[in-house]
Coordinates of C-alpha atoms in Angstrom, one line a residue:
X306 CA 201.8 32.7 55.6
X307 CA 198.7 32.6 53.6
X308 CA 199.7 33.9 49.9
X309 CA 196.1 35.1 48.7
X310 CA 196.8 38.7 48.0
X311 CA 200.4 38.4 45.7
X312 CA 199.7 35.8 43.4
X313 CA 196.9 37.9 41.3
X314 CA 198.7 41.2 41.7
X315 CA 202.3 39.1 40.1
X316 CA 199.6 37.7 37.2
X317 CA 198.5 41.1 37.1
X318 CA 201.6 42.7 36.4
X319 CA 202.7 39.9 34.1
X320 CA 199.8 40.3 31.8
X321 CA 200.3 44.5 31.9
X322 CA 204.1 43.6 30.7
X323 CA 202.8 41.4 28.1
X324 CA 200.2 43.8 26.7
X325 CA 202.8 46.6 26.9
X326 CA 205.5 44.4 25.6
X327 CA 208.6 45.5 27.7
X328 CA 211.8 44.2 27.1
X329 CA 213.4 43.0 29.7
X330 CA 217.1 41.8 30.5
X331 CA 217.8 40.6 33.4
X332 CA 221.5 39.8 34.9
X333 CA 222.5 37.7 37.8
X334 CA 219.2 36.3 38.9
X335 CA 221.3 32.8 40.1
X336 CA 222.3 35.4 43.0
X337 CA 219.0 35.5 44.7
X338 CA 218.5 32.3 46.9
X339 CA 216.2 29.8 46.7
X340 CA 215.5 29.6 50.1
X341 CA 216.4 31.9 53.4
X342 CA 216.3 35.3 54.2
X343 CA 218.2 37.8 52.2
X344 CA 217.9 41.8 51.8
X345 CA 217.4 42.8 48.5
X346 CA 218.4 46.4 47.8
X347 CA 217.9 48.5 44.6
X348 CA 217.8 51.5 43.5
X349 CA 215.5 54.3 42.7
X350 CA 214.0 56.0 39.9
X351 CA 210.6 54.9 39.1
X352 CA 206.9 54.8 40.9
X353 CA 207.4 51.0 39.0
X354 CA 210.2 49.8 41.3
X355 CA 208.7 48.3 43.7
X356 CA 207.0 45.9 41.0
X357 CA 210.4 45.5 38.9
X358 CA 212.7 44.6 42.3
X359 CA 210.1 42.3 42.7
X360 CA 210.3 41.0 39.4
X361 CA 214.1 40.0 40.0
X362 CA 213.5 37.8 42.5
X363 CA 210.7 35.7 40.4
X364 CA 213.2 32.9 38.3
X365 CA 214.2 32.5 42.0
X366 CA 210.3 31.8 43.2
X367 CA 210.7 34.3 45.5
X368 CA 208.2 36.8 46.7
X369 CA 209.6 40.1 48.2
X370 CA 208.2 42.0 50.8
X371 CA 209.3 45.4 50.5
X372 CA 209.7 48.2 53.1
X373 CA 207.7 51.0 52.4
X374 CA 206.6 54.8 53.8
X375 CA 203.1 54.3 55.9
X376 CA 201.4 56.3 53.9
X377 CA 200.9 53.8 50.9
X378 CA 199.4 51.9 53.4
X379 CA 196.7 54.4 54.1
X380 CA 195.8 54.5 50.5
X381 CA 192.6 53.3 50.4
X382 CA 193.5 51.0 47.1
X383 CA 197.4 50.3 47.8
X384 CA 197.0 49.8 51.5
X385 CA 194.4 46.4 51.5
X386 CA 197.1 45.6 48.6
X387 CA 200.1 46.5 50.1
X388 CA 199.0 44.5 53.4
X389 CA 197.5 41.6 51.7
X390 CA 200.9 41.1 50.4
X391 CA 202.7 41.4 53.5
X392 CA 205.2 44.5 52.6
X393 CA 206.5 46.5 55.7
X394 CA 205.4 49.5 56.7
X395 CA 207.6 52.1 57.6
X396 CA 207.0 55.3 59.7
X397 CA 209.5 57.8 58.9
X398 CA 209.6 59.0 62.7
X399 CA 210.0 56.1 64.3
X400 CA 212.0 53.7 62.1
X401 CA 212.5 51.3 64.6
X402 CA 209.3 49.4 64.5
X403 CA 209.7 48.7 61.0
X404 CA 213.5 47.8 61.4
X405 CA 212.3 44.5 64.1
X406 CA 209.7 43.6 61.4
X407 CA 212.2 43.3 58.7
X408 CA 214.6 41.7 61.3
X409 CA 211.7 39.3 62.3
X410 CA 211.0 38.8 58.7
X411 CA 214.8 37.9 57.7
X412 CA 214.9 35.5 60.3
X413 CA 211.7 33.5 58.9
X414 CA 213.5 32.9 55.7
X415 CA 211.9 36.3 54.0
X416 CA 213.3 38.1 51.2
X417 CA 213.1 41.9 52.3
X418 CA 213.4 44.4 49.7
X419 CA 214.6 48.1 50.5
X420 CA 215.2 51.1 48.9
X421 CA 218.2 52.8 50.7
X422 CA 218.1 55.7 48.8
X423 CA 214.5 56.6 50.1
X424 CA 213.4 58.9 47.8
X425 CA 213.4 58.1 43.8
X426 CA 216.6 59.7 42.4
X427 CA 215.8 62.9 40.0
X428 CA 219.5 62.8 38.8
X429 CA 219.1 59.0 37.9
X430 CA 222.5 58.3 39.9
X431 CA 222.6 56.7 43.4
X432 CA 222.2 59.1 45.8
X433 CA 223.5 58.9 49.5
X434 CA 222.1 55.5 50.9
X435 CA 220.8 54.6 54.7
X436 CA 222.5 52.0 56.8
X437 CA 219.8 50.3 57.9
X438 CA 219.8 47.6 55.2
X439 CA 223.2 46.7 56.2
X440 CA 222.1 46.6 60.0
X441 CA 219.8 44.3 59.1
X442 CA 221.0 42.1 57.4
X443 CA 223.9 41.5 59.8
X444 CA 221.3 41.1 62.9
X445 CA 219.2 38.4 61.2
X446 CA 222.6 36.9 59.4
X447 CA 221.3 36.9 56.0
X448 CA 223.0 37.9 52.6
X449 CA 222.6 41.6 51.2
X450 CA 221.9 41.5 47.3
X451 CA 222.6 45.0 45.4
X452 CA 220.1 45.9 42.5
X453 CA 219.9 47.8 39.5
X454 CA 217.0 49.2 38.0
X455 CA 216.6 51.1 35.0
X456 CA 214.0 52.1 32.0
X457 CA 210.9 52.4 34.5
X458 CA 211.7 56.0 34.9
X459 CA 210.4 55.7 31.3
X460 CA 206.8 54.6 32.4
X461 CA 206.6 56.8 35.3
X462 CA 208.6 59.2 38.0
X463 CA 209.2 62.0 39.9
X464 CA 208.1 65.3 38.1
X465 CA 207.2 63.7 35.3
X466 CA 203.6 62.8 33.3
X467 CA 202.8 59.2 33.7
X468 CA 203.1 57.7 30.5
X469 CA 202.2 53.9 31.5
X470 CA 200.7 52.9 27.9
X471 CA 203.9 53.6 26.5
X472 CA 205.0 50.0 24.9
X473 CA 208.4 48.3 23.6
X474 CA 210.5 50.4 26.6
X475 CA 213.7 47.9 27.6
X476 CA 213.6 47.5 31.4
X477 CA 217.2 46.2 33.0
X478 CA 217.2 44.5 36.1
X479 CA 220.8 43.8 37.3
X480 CA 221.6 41.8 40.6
X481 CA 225.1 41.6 41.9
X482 CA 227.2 39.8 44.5
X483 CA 226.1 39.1 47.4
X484 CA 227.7 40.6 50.7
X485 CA 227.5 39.3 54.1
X486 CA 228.0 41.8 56.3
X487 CA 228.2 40.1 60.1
X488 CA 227.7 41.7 63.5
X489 CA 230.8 43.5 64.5
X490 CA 231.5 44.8 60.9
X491 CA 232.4 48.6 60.3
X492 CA 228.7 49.6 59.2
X493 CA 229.8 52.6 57.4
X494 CA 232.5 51.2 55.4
X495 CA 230.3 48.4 54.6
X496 CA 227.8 51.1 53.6
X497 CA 230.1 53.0 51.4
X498 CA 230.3 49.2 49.6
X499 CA 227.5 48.9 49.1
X500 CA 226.6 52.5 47.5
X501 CA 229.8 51.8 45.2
X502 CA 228.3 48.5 44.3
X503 CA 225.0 49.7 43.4
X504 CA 226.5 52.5 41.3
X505 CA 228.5 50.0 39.0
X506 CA 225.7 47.9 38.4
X507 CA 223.8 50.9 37.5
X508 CA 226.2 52.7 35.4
X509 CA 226.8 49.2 33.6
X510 CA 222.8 49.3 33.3
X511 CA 222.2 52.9 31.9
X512 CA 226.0 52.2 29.4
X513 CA 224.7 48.8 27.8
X514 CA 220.9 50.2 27.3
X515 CA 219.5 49.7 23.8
X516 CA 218.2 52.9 23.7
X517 CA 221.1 55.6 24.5
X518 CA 219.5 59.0 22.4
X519 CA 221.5 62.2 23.8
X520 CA 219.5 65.4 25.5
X521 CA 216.4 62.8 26.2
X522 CA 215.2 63.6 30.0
X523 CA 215.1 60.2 30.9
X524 CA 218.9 60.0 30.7
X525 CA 221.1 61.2 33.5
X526 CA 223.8 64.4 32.5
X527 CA 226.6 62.4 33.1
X528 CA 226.0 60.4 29.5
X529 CA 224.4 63.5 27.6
X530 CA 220.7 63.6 28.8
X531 CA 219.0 66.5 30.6
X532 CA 218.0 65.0 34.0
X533 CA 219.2 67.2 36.7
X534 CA 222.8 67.0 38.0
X535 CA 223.0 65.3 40.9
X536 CA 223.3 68.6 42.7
X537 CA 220.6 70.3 41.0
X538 CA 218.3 67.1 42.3
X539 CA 219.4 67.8 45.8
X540 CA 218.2 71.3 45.6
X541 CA 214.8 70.3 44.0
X542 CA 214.1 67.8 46.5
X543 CA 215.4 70.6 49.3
X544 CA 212.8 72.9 47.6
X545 CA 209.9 70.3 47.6
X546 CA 210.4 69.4 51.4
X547 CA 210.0 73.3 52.2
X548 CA 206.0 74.7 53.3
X549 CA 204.1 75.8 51.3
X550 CA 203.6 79.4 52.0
X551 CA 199.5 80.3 52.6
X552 CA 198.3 82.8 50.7
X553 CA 195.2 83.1 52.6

């Protein structure tokens, strides 16, 4: 397919990193292939992730096309984008549409990135993940690579000011082992697998940062920082999902 949309917007990014000079370290970028479909799946705790997932797969010379809610795509800036680069969209609803077009995808030779999680992570730990990554990846027969993200929360995320001019923030991008689930497998215990994975990479992640201060927001409980608990984060996003009340 015709590439006219990505290009600029990865040229785009790298200049913004540049100016802004992140830090980044990224880990196991030999585990993305060089060819064929694969699932990539990270994840969540920046507005940012989508362009830092992205960035894993670039020593391999791979574009992404990431699975995301619908209603990016009726944006009237990230939707032309969002299409022009040929990301998935997915209706919350009716999830099946978007599962054939990642299948379809896969079985081109795409690289499809998901977010299992769904929702960015307020506790900055991985919260319960979906199986549909793993169904997908074992209908089109393609290798499902685990990710771990962390620093954008820095830059920007949920319940928190933008702060996108901040400069010099480390970003780690960690990709681990493949697994390959196959048709047949025990979904859930493959899903369990792959949560456990993407926990270890990201504890490894948020342990070896360069910047470790205690009672900073950005930093999960578990290592002395003041995000929420993981249950606490559960009941905020149960809060935010409940009507608004009118007061007319």
């Amino acid at each position: 397919m015709a590439e006219i949309v990505y290009p600029p917007v990865i040229w785009t990014a790298l200049a913004a990193f540049k100016l802004l000079d992140l830090k980044f370290h990224i880990e196991g970028s030999e585990r993305v292939p060089r060819s064929g479909g694969a699932v990539m799946v990270s994840n969540h705790v920046s507005y940012l992730d989508f362009i830092f997932a992205g960035f894993a797969a670039r020593p391999a010379g791979r574009l992404v096309r990431f699975m995301a809610k619908k209603e990016v795509f009726a944006n009237p800036v990230a939707g032309p984008l969002m299409r022009g680069m040929h990301h998935i969209p997915v209706d919350r609803s009716a999830g099946a549409g978007a599962f054939d077009a990642a299948v379809r995808a896969l079985k081109s030779g795409e690289i499809v990135g998901n977010f299992a999680e769904a929702t960015i992570s307020r506790s900055f730990t991985v919260k319960d993940i979906k199986s549909g990554p793993i169904r997908m990846a074992a209908e089109a027969g393609v290798p499902l690579i685990p990710v771990a993200l962390w620093g954008g929360q820095r830059l920007w995320t949920k319940g928190r000011p933008r702060r996108l001019t901040q400069r010099h923030v480390p970003i780690t991008i960690l990709i681990g082992e493949p697994i390959r689930p196959e048709p047949g497998d025990d979904i859930g215990a493959l899903t369990t697998e792959l949560r456990r994975r993407m926990a270890e990479l990201l504890d490894r992640a948020q342990r070896d940062y360069p910047e470790t201060p205690q009672g900073v927001w950005w930093q999960p409980a578990h290592l002395g920082g003041t995000a929420p608990t993981p249950e606490e984060a559960a009941a905020l996003d149960a809060a935010a999902k409940k009507p608004r009340r009118s007061t007319a």
